[in-house]
Amino acid sequence: MKGKKLCLEVIGNEHSVTVYSTNPAQKALKRPLTWEYAFQQLGRLGTTPFWLDKLELEIDDGIMLPVSDLNEMRRLAIEELLQDKPKQTVDRQTYRQRVERWKHRQGEERADLQTIKSIIPQISVAVSDPETLQAAIQAGAKRVLIGGEHWRSRRGFSLEEIRSSFERCRKQGIDCVWRLPRILNQGQSERLLGELEKASGWAEKPNLMVANLGELEILKAVDSDWAFEVDYSLNVFNEASLAYFIRQGAKAVTLSPELHHEQLGPLAKWPGVELLVFGDLEMMVSEYCPVGATLGGKKGDHCAGTCVKEPHYLRDRMRYDFPVETDQECRMHLFNVKILNLFEELAQIRRMGISSVRLQLTRQTPGQVRQIVRLFSEAWDTLHDGKRATWMSDEGMNELTSLFPEGFTKGHFFRGVL
């Protein structure tokens, strides 16, 4: 009723609360309060444990209430419901029993996997275009990851080239995995769905590496039994997340590059884990493209494509130049000044029990790819044979330094984030 405060009664499963608007209802001059609008505003419950299931609105026609009042009523109602919600308490002994049961279940799952999976030490080489794929194969790569982000500065893989690359690798006894991009907008998701539906009809379906949960959902919708792996962008930090993806059907999981070397030990006991040991570390992704905005005259879909003509960097106050790449959706990807390089830590990584390590060579030239793959393969094979590789480490580091004079970083291997 005009001139009176509105009353909001919220009924949950066990409790109910009543709150009132700050201001009285007014006569609507332009937009009266409707059921649709009230449902929209009151239903914005965000990360709360509640959702708006049903709304009954009893008001006179032609009145309105400021949106700020509706939002405040919603906030007050949720606040009271949360206060009324009984807090569950667990005594210390029960908590310890739950933890022990969880550890026991994790141990059983790990033991089951170790009995059915053979551990074959290998180097994975991630590349982003057919030219660097050819270079990796020439250098002796036995496992390649193709695809990922499609840089505007590179040709990338077409769907037909992905199919032909799988066929070629299969004939040569090379394990080939189709690596999906880390970020997908709605349009990209729909295109990926179409591509996967086509790929499902190939004579032999390719192994896939998913980079986000949406891709896993799309994959399961096409074929729930499709073999897949998990990329490092899904941030597997612990045994719980590792076990979760394995229960979902993952054949392998690449661990988060932000793990400290002491945190890697328990995860290394699981078969099928992979660790990133060389390559560019992505620091930020943005829909805003500074290259196009400042140099390419970017307005809407129009852009001069300056990003593909020469390399670009963002310089910080310390005068470090951070490499910039743009993908086909014109997102900016900012990389660390220094490349991750754990070449000198390979012996320690092997002693942990990790059998598969990755070279992330999605921005390197074919010549660099050939040399890097050769160096790491020789060192990894030497370690697998139980030989000491001190001399090889020194010579290898000298070669790598000549390729990348700007220097390297060991990332979070000795200074984790957790």
Short mmCIF file of C-alpha atoms in Angstrom, two decimals:
data_model
loop_
_atom_site.label_atom_id
_atom_site.label_comp_id
_atom_site.label_asym_id
_atom_site.label_seq_id
_atom_site.Cartn_x
_atom_site.Cartn_y
_atom_site.Cartn_z
CA MET A 1 0.00 0.00 0.00
CA LYS A 2 1.24 3.49 -0.86
CA GLY A 3 2.85 5.25 2.08
CA LYS A 4 3.52 2.09 4.08
CA LYS A 5 6.68 0.04 4.38
CA LEU A 6 6.78 -3.25 2.51
CA CYS A 7 7.12 -6.46 4.47
CA LEU A 8 9.31 -9.34 3.25
CA GLU A 9 8.72 -12.72 4.84
CA VAL A 10 11.34 -15.36 3.96
CA ILE A 11 10.61 -18.99 4.73
CA GLY A 12 13.42 -21.56 4.70
CA ASN A 13 13.42 -25.27 5.42
CA GLU A 14 13.43 -24.82 9.19
CA HIS A 15 13.32 -21.08 9.89
CA SER A 16 11.53 -17.95 8.75
CA VAL A 17 12.38 -14.29 9.12
CA THR A 18 10.52 -11.03 8.50
CA VAL A 19 12.11 -7.75 7.47
CA TYR A 20 10.73 -4.35 6.39
CA SER A 21 11.79 -1.84 3.78
CA THR A 22 13.65 1.26 4.92
CA ASN A 23 11.33 3.60 3.03
CA PRO A 24 7.56 3.45 2.44
CA ALA A 25 6.19 2.48 -0.96
CA GLN A 26 5.58 5.33 -3.39
CA LYS A 27 3.36 5.92 -6.38
CA ALA A 28 5.20 4.81 -9.51
CA LEU A 29 5.82 7.59 -12.01
CA LYS A 30 7.44 5.42 -14.69
CA ARG A 31 8.16 1.84 -13.64
CA PRO A 32 5.91 0.10 -11.09
CA LEU A 33 7.18 -2.84 -9.07
CA THR A 34 6.36 -6.12 -10.84
CA TRP A 35 6.68 -9.76 -9.84
CA GLU A 36 9.38 -10.33 -12.48
CA TYR A 37 11.50 -7.43 -11.24
CA ALA A 38 11.08 -8.38 -7.57
CA PHE A 39 12.03 -11.99 -8.34
CA GLN A 40 15.12 -10.82 -10.24
CA GLN A 41 16.37 -8.58 -7.43
CA LEU A 42 15.51 -10.82 -4.49
CA GLY A 43 16.94 -13.84 -6.29
CA ARG A 44 20.45 -12.41 -6.43
CA LEU A 45 21.79 -14.58 -3.65
CA GLY A 46 25.35 -14.93 -4.99
CA THR A 47 27.58 -17.22 -2.91
CA THR A 48 25.07 -17.67 -0.07
CA PRO A 49 23.80 -21.21 0.61
CA PHE A 50 20.28 -20.14 -0.44
CA TRP A 51 18.31 -19.76 -3.66
CA LEU A 52 14.94 -18.21 -4.41
CA ASP A 53 12.58 -21.07 -5.14
CA LYS A 54 9.20 -19.32 -5.05
CA LEU A 55 7.93 -15.76 -4.70
CA GLU A 56 4.42 -14.57 -3.79
CA LEU A 57 3.92 -10.82 -4.26
CA GLU A 58 0.94 -9.05 -2.70
CA ILE A 59 1.08 -5.32 -3.47
CA ASP A 60 -1.26 -2.68 -4.88
CA ASP A 61 -0.95 -1.79 -8.54
CA GLY A 62 1.10 1.21 -9.56
CA ILE A 63 3.51 1.45 -6.63
CA MET A 64 7.29 1.31 -6.60
CA LEU A 65 10.16 0.80 -4.17
CA PRO A 66 13.77 1.86 -4.83
CA VAL A 67 16.03 -1.01 -5.86
CA SER A 68 18.34 -0.13 -2.96
CA ASP A 69 15.50 -0.95 -0.57
CA LEU A 70 14.85 -4.31 -2.21
CA ASN A 71 18.54 -5.17 -2.01
CA GLU A 72 18.73 -4.13 1.62
CA MET A 73 15.68 -6.26 2.51
CA ARG A 74 17.30 -9.23 0.81
CA ARG A 75 20.58 -8.64 2.66
CA LEU A 76 18.89 -8.34 6.07
CA ALA A 77 16.80 -11.47 5.49
CA ILE A 78 19.83 -13.56 4.51
CA GLU A 79 21.81 -12.22 7.45
CA GLU A 80 19.10 -13.32 9.88
CA LEU A 81 18.71 -16.72 8.25
CA LEU A 82 22.44 -17.34 8.57
CA GLN A 83 22.36 -16.39 12.24
CA ASP A 84 19.48 -18.77 12.89
CA LYS A 85 21.15 -21.63 11.06
CA PRO A 86 22.42 -24.10 13.67
CA LYS A 87 26.18 -24.54 13.63
CA GLN A 88 27.34 -28.12 13.42
CA THR A 89 30.11 -28.99 15.83
CA VAL A 90 32.42 -31.98 15.66
CA ASP A 91 34.45 -33.14 18.63
CA ARG A 92 38.21 -33.65 18.19
CA GLN A 93 38.04 -37.45 18.28
CA THR A 94 35.36 -37.62 15.56
CA TYR A 95 37.35 -35.19 13.42
CA ARG A 96 40.51 -37.35 13.74
CA GLN A 97 38.54 -40.46 12.81
CA ARG A 98 37.20 -38.76 9.69
CA VAL A 99 40.70 -37.67 8.66
CA GLU A 100 42.06 -41.18 9.16
CA ARG A 101 39.23 -42.71 7.12
CA TRP A 102 39.89 -40.21 4.35
CA LYS A 103 43.65 -40.98 4.36
CA HIS A 104 42.92 -44.70 4.28
CA ARG A 105 40.58 -44.31 1.30
CA GLN A 106 43.16 -42.20 -0.54
CA GLY A 107 45.82 -44.83 0.13
CA GLU A 108 43.59 -47.60 -1.23
CA GLU A 109 42.85 -45.64 -4.41
CA ARG A 110 46.54 -44.91 -4.93
CA ALA A 111 47.49 -48.57 -4.38
CA ASP A 112 44.83 -49.75 -6.85
CA LEU A 113 46.18 -47.42 -9.52
CA GLN A 114 49.75 -48.55 -8.94
CA THR A 115 48.77 -52.16 -9.59
CA ILE A 116 47.05 -51.44 -12.91
CA LYS A 117 49.27 -48.68 -14.33
CA SER A 118 52.84 -49.14 -15.44
CA ILE A 119 55.09 -46.13 -14.95
CA ILE A 120 57.09 -45.30 -18.07
CA PRO A 121 59.39 -42.28 -17.69
CA GLN A 122 58.70 -39.83 -20.47
CA ILE A 123 59.03 -36.25 -21.68
CA SER A 124 55.85 -34.46 -22.79
CA VAL A 125 56.32 -31.67 -25.33
CA ALA A 126 53.54 -29.07 -25.66
CA VAL A 127 53.54 -27.21 -29.00
CA SER A 128 51.10 -24.80 -30.62
CA ASP A 129 51.61 -25.16 -34.38
CA PRO A 130 52.54 -27.80 -37.01
CA GLU A 131 56.07 -26.43 -37.49
CA THR A 132 57.08 -26.86 -33.85
CA LEU A 133 55.35 -30.26 -33.78
CA GLN A 134 57.60 -31.35 -36.64
CA ALA A 135 60.65 -30.04 -34.77
CA ALA A 136 59.68 -31.94 -31.59
CA ILE A 137 59.26 -35.19 -33.51
CA GLN A 138 62.60 -34.69 -35.28
CA ALA A 139 64.25 -34.24 -31.87
CA GLY A 140 62.90 -37.60 -30.73
CA ALA A 141 59.79 -36.64 -28.74
CA LYS A 142 57.68 -39.69 -27.88
CA ARG A 143 54.77 -37.76 -26.36
CA VAL A 144 53.40 -34.51 -27.76
CA LEU A 145 50.59 -32.19 -26.66
CA ILE A 146 49.16 -30.20 -29.56
CA GLY A 147 46.78 -27.25 -29.53
CA GLY A 148 46.10 -25.13 -26.47
CA GLU A 149 45.75 -21.38 -26.97
CA HIS A 150 45.81 -20.30 -30.63
CA TRP A 151 48.14 -17.31 -30.82
CA ARG A 152 47.44 -14.66 -33.44
CA SER A 153 51.17 -14.56 -34.20
CA ARG A 154 51.13 -18.25 -35.22
CA ARG A 155 49.15 -20.34 -37.66
CA GLY A 156 47.98 -22.84 -35.04
CA PHE A 157 46.25 -26.16 -35.74
CA SER A 158 43.10 -26.54 -37.79
CA LEU A 159 40.77 -29.41 -36.92
CA GLU A 160 41.96 -31.30 -40.00
CA GLU A 161 45.60 -30.77 -38.97
CA ILE A 162 44.81 -32.12 -35.52
CA ARG A 163 43.32 -35.23 -37.12
CA SER A 164 46.25 -35.74 -39.49
CA SER A 165 48.77 -35.10 -36.69
CA PHE A 166 47.16 -37.82 -34.57
CA GLU A 167 47.23 -40.24 -37.47
CA ARG A 168 50.87 -39.48 -38.20
CA CYS A 169 51.92 -39.80 -34.56
CA ARG A 170 50.01 -43.06 -34.16
CA LYS A 171 51.86 -44.61 -37.10
CA GLN A 172 55.19 -43.53 -35.61
CA GLY A 173 54.38 -44.84 -32.13
CA ILE A 174 54.18 -41.34 -30.63
CA ASP A 175 51.64 -40.58 -27.91
CA CYS A 176 49.66 -37.55 -29.08
CA VAL A 177 47.21 -35.56 -26.94
CA TRP A 178 44.86 -32.77 -28.07
CA ARG A 179 45.34 -30.00 -25.52
CA LEU A 180 42.28 -27.74 -25.16
CA PRO A 181 42.57 -23.97 -24.48
CA ARG A 182 42.53 -22.65 -20.92
CA ILE A 183 39.75 -20.09 -21.45
CA LEU A 184 36.54 -20.50 -23.45
CA ASN A 185 33.80 -17.94 -23.84
CA GLN A 186 30.30 -19.04 -24.83
CA GLY A 187 30.98 -18.86 -28.56
CA GLN A 188 34.21 -20.81 -28.23
CA SER A 189 32.46 -23.44 -26.10
CA GLU A 190 29.86 -23.99 -28.81
CA ARG A 191 32.57 -24.28 -31.48
CA LEU A 192 34.50 -26.75 -29.34
CA LEU A 193 31.36 -28.84 -28.89
CA GLY A 194 30.96 -28.99 -32.67
CA GLU A 195 34.62 -29.95 -33.16
CA LEU A 196 34.45 -32.69 -30.54
CA GLU A 197 31.30 -34.09 -32.13
CA LYS A 198 33.17 -34.30 -35.43
CA ALA A 199 36.26 -35.81 -33.78
CA SER A 200 34.10 -38.45 -32.08
CA GLY A 201 33.39 -39.83 -35.55
CA TRP A 202 37.07 -40.29 -36.48
CA ALA A 203 38.37 -43.82 -36.93
CA GLU A 204 40.18 -43.44 -33.61
CA LYS A 205 39.22 -40.76 -31.11
CA PRO A 206 42.14 -38.61 -29.89
CA ASN A 207 43.15 -38.39 -26.26
CA LEU A 208 42.17 -34.99 -24.84
CA MET A 209 43.64 -32.73 -22.17
CA VAL A 210 41.03 -30.51 -20.50
CA ALA A 211 42.05 -27.15 -19.03
CA ASN A 212 38.83 -26.19 -17.20
CA LEU A 213 35.72 -27.83 -15.75
CA GLY A 214 33.52 -26.57 -18.58
CA GLU A 215 35.57 -28.55 -21.10
CA LEU A 216 35.19 -31.66 -18.99
CA GLU A 217 31.40 -31.16 -19.00
CA ILE A 218 31.39 -30.67 -22.80
CA LEU A 219 33.53 -33.76 -23.26
CA LYS A 220 31.26 -35.90 -21.07
CA ALA A 221 28.23 -34.66 -23.00
CA VAL A 222 29.73 -35.90 -26.28
CA ASP A 223 31.07 -39.21 -24.94
CA SER A 224 31.16 -40.06 -21.24
CA ASP A 225 33.84 -42.71 -21.90
CA TRP A 226 36.20 -40.44 -23.87
CA ALA A 227 39.76 -40.72 -22.50
CA PHE A 228 41.08 -37.44 -21.11
CA GLU A 229 43.89 -35.88 -19.09
CA VAL A 230 43.93 -32.81 -16.82
CA ASP A 231 46.07 -29.73 -17.51
CA TYR A 232 47.94 -27.71 -14.87
CA SER A 233 45.45 -24.80 -15.13
CA LEU A 234 42.97 -26.79 -13.02
CA ASN A 235 45.36 -26.22 -10.09
CA VAL A 236 45.74 -29.67 -8.57
CA PHE A 237 47.44 -28.92 -5.25
CA ASN A 238 46.65 -31.96 -3.12
CA GLU A 239 45.68 -35.63 -3.08
CA ALA A 240 41.97 -34.84 -2.73
CA SER A 241 41.79 -32.92 -6.01
CA LEU A 242 44.08 -35.45 -7.70
CA ALA A 243 41.89 -38.35 -6.59
CA TYR A 244 38.75 -36.48 -7.67
CA PHE A 245 39.88 -36.15 -11.28
CA ILE A 246 41.09 -39.74 -11.39
CA ARG A 247 37.66 -40.86 -10.17
CA GLN A 248 36.17 -38.79 -13.00
CA GLY A 249 38.21 -40.89 -15.43
CA ALA A 250 41.41 -38.85 -15.92
CA LYS A 251 44.28 -40.93 -17.28
CA ALA A 252 46.89 -38.37 -16.19
CA VAL A 253 47.02 -35.11 -14.22
CA THR A 254 49.51 -32.27 -14.60
CA LEU A 255 50.23 -30.77 -11.18
CA SER A 256 50.05 -27.07 -10.41
CA PRO A 257 53.37 -25.31 -11.17
CA GLU A 258 52.93 -23.38 -7.90
CA LEU A 259 53.75 -26.38 -5.72
CA HIS A 260 56.84 -26.37 -3.50
CA HIS A 261 59.20 -29.33 -3.98
CA GLU A 262 58.33 -30.66 -0.50
CA GLN A 263 54.64 -30.64 -1.43
CA LEU A 264 55.32 -32.70 -4.55
CA GLY A 265 56.48 -35.77 -2.60
CA PRO A 266 53.05 -37.18 -1.58
CA LEU A 267 51.57 -36.44 -5.03
CA ALA A 268 54.47 -38.13 -6.80
CA LYS A 269 53.31 -41.47 -5.35
CA TRP A 270 50.28 -41.37 -7.64
CA PRO A 271 50.75 -42.86 -11.12
CA GLY A 272 49.96 -40.58 -14.01
CA VAL A 273 51.13 -37.29 -12.53
CA GLU A 274 53.08 -34.86 -14.71
CA LEU A 275 55.18 -31.85 -13.73
CA LEU A 276 55.97 -28.74 -15.76
CA VAL A 277 59.79 -28.33 -15.82
CA PHE A 278 60.46 -25.90 -18.68
CA GLY A 279 58.56 -23.19 -20.47
CA ASP A 280 56.81 -19.83 -20.27
CA LEU A 281 54.86 -19.09 -17.09
CA GLU A 282 51.63 -17.24 -17.80
CA MET A 283 51.05 -14.47 -15.26
CA MET A 284 47.82 -12.83 -16.41
CA VAL A 285 45.07 -13.03 -19.01
CA SER A 286 42.93 -10.02 -19.89
CA GLU A 287 40.07 -9.30 -22.27
CA TYR A 288 41.63 -5.87 -22.68
CA CYS A 289 44.36 -5.86 -25.36
CA PRO A 290 46.81 -3.00 -24.74
CA VAL A 291 48.58 -3.62 -28.06
CA GLY A 292 45.39 -3.21 -30.09
CA ALA A 293 44.10 -0.34 -27.95
CA THR A 294 47.29 1.72 -28.09
CA LEU A 295 48.89 0.74 -31.39
CA GLY A 296 46.25 -0.99 -33.50
CA GLY A 297 43.41 1.52 -33.39
CA LYS A 298 41.13 -1.14 -31.96
CA LYS A 299 37.45 -0.18 -31.94
CA GLY A 300 34.96 -3.00 -31.58
CA ASP A 301 35.93 -5.72 -34.05
CA HIS A 302 38.19 -3.42 -36.05
CA CYS A 303 41.95 -3.67 -35.37
CA ALA A 304 45.05 -3.17 -37.51
CA GLY A 305 46.52 -6.45 -36.19
CA THR A 306 49.69 -4.81 -34.89
CA CYS A 307 50.21 -7.72 -32.47
CA VAL A 308 51.06 -10.14 -35.29
CA LYS A 309 53.69 -7.94 -36.94
CA GLU A 310 56.36 -7.96 -34.22
CA PRO A 311 56.86 -9.00 -30.56
CA HIS A 312 55.45 -6.74 -27.85
CA TYR A 313 56.20 -6.35 -24.15
CA LEU A 314 54.97 -4.57 -21.03
CA ARG A 315 57.82 -2.89 -19.14
CA ASP A 316 57.63 -2.52 -15.36
CA ARG A 317 59.26 0.09 -13.12
CA MET A 318 62.37 -2.10 -12.84
CA ARG A 319 62.63 -2.00 -16.64
CA TYR A 320 61.87 -5.71 -17.04
CA ASP A 321 60.09 -6.52 -20.30
CA PHE A 322 57.21 -8.99 -19.89
CA PRO A 323 56.28 -10.76 -23.18
CA VAL A 324 52.73 -10.27 -24.47
CA GLU A 325 50.81 -12.63 -26.73
CA THR A 326 47.27 -12.27 -28.07
CA ASP A 327 44.98 -15.16 -28.91
CA GLN A 328 42.33 -15.45 -31.61
CA GLU A 329 39.74 -13.87 -29.29
CA CYS A 330 42.07 -10.84 -28.86
CA ARG A 331 42.77 -11.64 -25.21
CA MET A 332 46.11 -10.50 -23.87
CA HIS A 333 48.32 -13.16 -22.26
CA LEU A 334 51.19 -11.77 -20.15
CA PHE A 335 54.20 -14.02 -19.48
CA ASN A 336 57.02 -13.96 -16.96
CA VAL A 337 60.21 -12.23 -18.04
CA LYS A 338 62.17 -15.38 -17.28
CA ILE A 339 61.38 -18.88 -18.47
CA LEU A 340 60.80 -21.69 -15.99
CA ASN A 341 63.79 -24.06 -16.08
CA LEU A 342 64.16 -27.03 -13.72
CA PHE A 343 66.87 -28.75 -15.78
CA GLU A 344 69.26 -28.80 -12.82
CA GLU A 345 66.54 -30.28 -10.58
CA LEU A 346 65.68 -33.22 -12.83
CA ALA A 347 67.60 -35.69 -10.63
CA GLN A 348 65.66 -34.57 -7.54
CA ILE A 349 62.36 -34.73 -9.43
CA ARG A 350 63.15 -38.26 -10.62
CA ARG A 351 64.02 -39.38 -7.07
CA MET A 352 60.60 -38.15 -5.93
CA GLY A 353 59.05 -40.75 -8.21
CA ILE A 354 57.65 -38.42 -10.87
CA SER A 355 57.96 -40.20 -14.19
CA SER A 356 56.50 -37.68 -16.61
CA VAL A 357 57.75 -34.10 -17.04
CA ARG A 358 56.55 -31.46 -19.47
CA LEU A 359 58.27 -28.97 -21.73
CA GLN A 360 55.84 -26.10 -22.41
CA LEU A 361 57.19 -24.92 -25.78
CA THR A 362 54.16 -23.08 -27.15
CA ARG A 363 56.03 -19.84 -27.92
CA GLN A 364 59.43 -21.17 -28.99
CA THR A 365 60.87 -21.42 -32.51
CA PRO A 366 61.35 -24.80 -34.25
CA GLY A 367 65.12 -24.52 -33.72
CA GLN A 368 64.71 -23.87 -30.01
CA VAL A 369 62.24 -26.75 -29.73
CA ARG A 370 64.66 -29.22 -31.32
CA GLN A 371 67.50 -28.23 -29.01
CA ILE A 372 65.43 -28.14 -25.80
CA VAL A 373 63.76 -31.50 -26.47
CA ARG A 374 67.12 -33.12 -27.24
CA LEU A 375 68.76 -31.79 -24.05
CA PHE A 376 65.94 -32.79 -21.71
CA SER A 377 65.42 -36.18 -23.35
CA GLU A 378 69.09 -37.09 -23.00
CA ALA A 379 69.16 -36.02 -19.35
CA TRP A 380 65.87 -37.77 -18.47
CA ASP A 381 66.91 -41.00 -20.17
CA THR A 382 70.26 -40.92 -18.36
CA LEU A 383 68.52 -40.52 -15.01
CA HIS A 384 66.12 -43.35 -15.85
CA ASP A 385 69.09 -45.63 -16.48
CA GLY A 386 70.38 -44.82 -13.00
CA LYS A 387 73.43 -42.90 -14.20
CA ARG A 388 74.78 -39.64 -12.82
CA ALA A 389 74.32 -36.70 -15.15
CA THR A 390 76.39 -33.94 -13.51
CA TRP A 391 78.46 -33.26 -16.58
CA MET A 392 75.35 -33.31 -18.75
CA SER A 393 73.62 -30.85 -16.43
CA ASP A 394 76.47 -28.37 -16.74
CA GLU A 395 76.70 -28.67 -20.52
CA GLY A 396 72.93 -28.60 -20.89
CA MET A 397 72.59 -25.43 -18.82
CA ASN A 398 75.26 -23.76 -20.95
CA GLU A 399 73.31 -24.59 -24.11
CA LEU A 400 70.03 -23.43 -22.62
CA THR A 401 71.59 -20.18 -21.43
CA SER A 402 72.86 -19.52 -24.94
CA LEU A 403 69.28 -19.93 -26.22
CA PHE A 404 67.76 -17.68 -23.53
CA PRO A 405 70.33 -15.10 -22.37
CA GLU A 406 67.65 -13.23 -20.39
CA GLY A 407 67.95 -15.95 -17.75
CA PHE A 408 65.68 -18.45 -16.03
CA THR A 409 63.51 -18.87 -12.97
CA LYS A 410 62.85 -21.98 -10.89
CA GLY A 411 59.32 -20.74 -10.33
CA HIS A 412 57.80 -21.97 -7.07
CA PHE A 413 59.89 -25.14 -6.83
CA PHE A 414 61.82 -23.73 -3.85
CA ARG A 415 59.31 -21.06 -2.76
CA GLY A 416 55.77 -22.35 -3.03
CA VAL A 417 52.70 -20.20 -2.53
CA LEU A 418 50.95 -22.27 0.16
#
